[in-house]
Amino acid sequence: KNEVEQSPQNLTAQEGEFITINCSYSVGISALHWLQQHPGGGIVSLFMLSSGKKKHGRLIATINIQEKHSSLHITASHPRDSAVYICAVRSNTGNQFYFGTGTSLTVIP
Amino acid sequence: DSGVTQTPKHLITATGQRVTLRCSPRSGDLSVYWYQQSLDQGLQFLIQYYNGEERAKGNILERFSAQQFPDLHSELNLSSLELGDSALYFCASSTQGNNYGYTFGSGTRLTVV
């Protein structure tokens, strides 16, 4: 059983489309992270959330603690957004990290 | 450059050998985290240090060990290497109050042959 489930696994979008990636988790958490991993392998931390909503440029992340669910939205998607997006949670017992398997996003010009 | 430096970038070694991966955190960050990313297991958390003390331990094998030194750099030691240890090893650092979470290094790609 995976503590973190992401959907969809793969996503192809046309440039300019609004994109949503979903993350559900089953453990109590102290924080949820959204990570971006480019084809070259480097990882960038996009957001760390414990409640509510955060926005950074065209990216918006929301979390619903009661429903144990988070979404990452990309507005006006661009080919440079093509990457794997990974949801990760830090449990509030034992400080463990659990990772989703990632959503591979391809944005076509 | 993220500010987190990992060396070496690539490492090829034989089974049974021992290697040391090094991480220098971003200036001012007290926490260092080690992660392993393999093709079959995805990202896994190994261990966290905060200001020289072990703070949390994840799926770290007994053959692996880590430490954080007084200058806050960290080393991950992998011994008795097996083919299955081939993976990308990432280090990340953080400081309390960072709204964007952690800063990752570019990783060390370990290939065990």
mmCIF file of C-alpha atoms in Angstrom, chain A:
data_model
loop_
_atom_site.group_PDB
_atom_site.id
_atom_site.type_symbol
_atom_site.label_atom_id
_atom_site.label_comp_id
_atom_site.label_asym_id
_atom_site.label_seq_id
_atom_site.Cartn_x
_atom_site.Cartn_y
_atom_site.Cartn_z
ATOM 1 C CA LYS A 1 0.000 0.000 0.000
ATOM 2 C CA ASN A 2 1.371 3.401 -0.999
ATOM 3 C CA GLU A 3 1.064 6.165 1.536
ATOM 4 C CA VAL A 4 0.981 8.731 -1.308
ATOM 5 C CA GLU A 5 -1.003 8.311 -4.523
ATOM 6 C CA GLN A 6 -0.754 10.677 -7.466
ATOM 7 C CA SER A 7 -2.903 11.047 -10.533
ATOM 8 C CA PRO A 8 -2.625 11.060 -13.414
ATOM 9 C CA GLN A 9 0.598 9.107 -13.986
ATOM 10 C CA ASN A 10 1.080 10.709 -17.387
ATOM 11 C CA LEU A 11 -0.361 13.897 -18.813
ATOM 12 C CA THR A 12 -0.026 15.513 -22.212
ATOM 13 C CA ALA A 13 -1.316 19.051 -22.708
ATOM 14 C CA GLN A 14 -1.309 21.707 -25.384
ATOM 15 C CA GLU A 15 0.556 24.892 -24.621
ATOM 16 C CA GLY A 16 -1.694 27.312 -22.779
ATOM 17 C CA GLU A 17 -3.900 24.694 -21.138
ATOM 18 C CA PHE A 18 -4.733 24.681 -17.435
ATOM 19 C CA ILE A 19 -3.277 21.601 -15.754
ATOM 20 C CA THR A 20 -4.171 19.872 -12.496
ATOM 21 C CA ILE A 21 -2.208 17.127 -10.785
ATOM 22 C CA ASN A 22 -3.723 15.423 -7.765
ATOM 23 C CA CYS A 23 -2.165 13.874 -4.671
ATOM 24 C CA SER A 24 -3.865 11.845 -1.952
ATOM 25 C CA TYR A 25 -2.159 10.583 1.167
ATOM 26 C CA SER A 26 -3.088 8.247 3.979
ATOM 27 C CA VAL A 27 -0.870 9.303 6.886
ATOM 28 C CA GLY A 28 -0.978 12.226 9.268
ATOM 29 C CA ILE A 29 1.369 14.877 8.021
ATOM 30 C CA SER A 30 3.314 17.877 9.193
ATOM 31 C CA ALA A 31 3.902 19.128 5.638
ATOM 32 C CA LEU A 32 3.315 18.277 1.994
ATOM 33 C CA HIS A 33 5.823 19.046 -0.750
ATOM 34 C CA TRP A 34 5.507 19.405 -4.487
ATOM 35 C CA LEU A 35 8.727 18.696 -6.365
ATOM 36 C CA GLN A 36 9.629 19.130 -10.023
ATOM 37 C CA GLN A 37 12.175 16.875 -11.682
ATOM 38 C CA HIS A 38 13.430 17.758 -15.147
ATOM 39 C CA PRO A 39 14.668 15.212 -17.694
ATOM 40 C CA GLY A 40 18.242 15.975 -16.693
ATOM 41 C CA GLY A 41 17.414 14.629 -13.229
ATOM 42 C CA GLY A 42 17.644 17.758 -11.094
ATOM 43 C CA ILE A 43 14.943 18.275 -8.473
ATOM 44 C CA VAL A 44 13.412 21.614 -7.575
ATOM 45 C CA SER A 45 11.181 22.107 -4.571
ATOM 46 C CA LEU A 46 8.103 24.015 -5.762
ATOM 47 C CA PHE A 47 6.004 24.252 -2.615
ATOM 48 C CA MET A 48 5.851 23.199 0.984
ATOM 49 C CA LEU A 49 2.320 23.304 2.409
ATOM 50 C CA SER A 50 0.744 22.553 5.728
ATOM 51 C CA SER A 51 -2.599 24.248 5.058
ATOM 52 C CA GLY A 52 -4.498 26.363 2.560
ATOM 53 C CA LYS A 53 -3.074 27.534 -0.707
ATOM 54 C CA LYS A 54 0.179 28.922 -2.096
ATOM 55 C CA LYS A 55 0.919 30.614 -5.397
ATOM 56 C CA HIS A 56 4.199 31.151 -7.178
ATOM 57 C CA GLY A 57 4.000 32.598 -10.652
ATOM 58 C CA ARG A 58 1.820 30.307 -12.783
ATOM 59 C CA LEU A 59 1.846 27.554 -10.172
ATOM 60 C CA ILE A 60 -0.766 27.130 -7.460
ATOM 61 C CA ALA A 61 -0.805 24.453 -4.785
ATOM 62 C CA THR A 62 -3.711 23.686 -2.485
ATOM 63 C CA ILE A 63 -4.161 21.274 0.369
ATOM 64 C CA ASN A 64 -7.224 19.971 2.201
ATOM 65 C CA ILE A 65 -6.022 18.457 5.444
ATOM 66 C CA GLN A 66 -9.410 16.946 6.349
ATOM 67 C CA GLU A 67 -9.657 15.148 3.008
ATOM 68 C CA LYS A 68 -5.905 14.343 2.888
ATOM 69 C CA HIS A 69 -5.680 15.708 -0.608
ATOM 70 C CA SER A 70 -3.568 18.243 -2.462
ATOM 71 C CA SER A 71 -3.612 19.618 -5.976
ATOM 72 C CA LEU A 72 -0.969 21.316 -8.070
ATOM 73 C CA HIS A 73 -2.300 23.610 -10.780
ATOM 74 C CA ILE A 74 -0.346 25.084 -13.658
ATOM 75 C CA THR A 75 -2.005 27.964 -15.470
ATOM 76 C CA ALA A 76 -1.128 28.841 -19.076
ATOM 77 C CA SER A 77 1.130 25.801 -19.419
ATOM 78 C CA HIS A 78 4.338 26.097 -21.432
ATOM 79 C CA PRO A 79 6.671 23.492 -22.958
ATOM 80 C CA ARG A 80 9.268 24.343 -20.314
ATOM 81 C CA ASP A 81 6.824 23.003 -17.710
ATOM 82 C CA SER A 82 7.430 19.511 -19.138
ATOM 83 C CA ALA A 83 8.829 17.519 -16.230
ATOM 84 C CA VAL A 84 7.919 14.929 -13.633
ATOM 85 C CA TYR A 85 5.977 16.363 -10.701
ATOM 86 C CA ILE A 86 6.308 14.505 -7.419
ATOM 87 C CA CYS A 87 4.153 14.827 -4.332
ATOM 88 C CA ALA A 88 5.840 14.062 -1.018
ATOM 89 C CA VAL A 89 4.594 14.168 2.564
ATOM 90 C CA ARG A 90 6.389 14.329 5.858
ATOM 91 C CA SER A 91 4.576 12.287 8.475
ATOM 92 C CA ASN A 92 3.842 13.828 11.847
ATOM 93 C CA THR A 93 4.986 10.617 13.558
ATOM 94 C CA GLY A 94 8.612 9.650 13.140
ATOM 95 C CA ASN A 95 9.330 12.443 10.665
ATOM 96 C CA GLN A 96 9.272 10.033 7.751
ATOM 97 C CA PHE A 97 8.983 11.105 4.125
ATOM 98 C CA TYR A 98 6.713 9.322 1.691
ATOM 99 C CA PHE A 99 6.789 9.980 -2.042
ATOM 100 C CA GLY A 100 4.299 9.583 -4.836
ATOM 101 C CA THR A 101 5.456 7.877 -8.011
ATOM 102 C CA GLY A 102 5.249 11.121 -9.942
ATOM 103 C CA THR A 103 3.221 12.592 -12.780
ATOM 104 C CA SER A 104 5.031 12.916 -16.082
ATOM 105 C CA LEU A 105 3.839 16.077 -17.832
ATOM 106 C CA THR A 106 4.489 16.868 -21.474
ATOM 107 C CA VAL A 107 3.370 20.226 -22.827
ATOM 108 C CA ILE A 108 3.221 20.374 -26.606
ATOM 109 C CA PRO A 109 3.805 23.693 -28.405
#
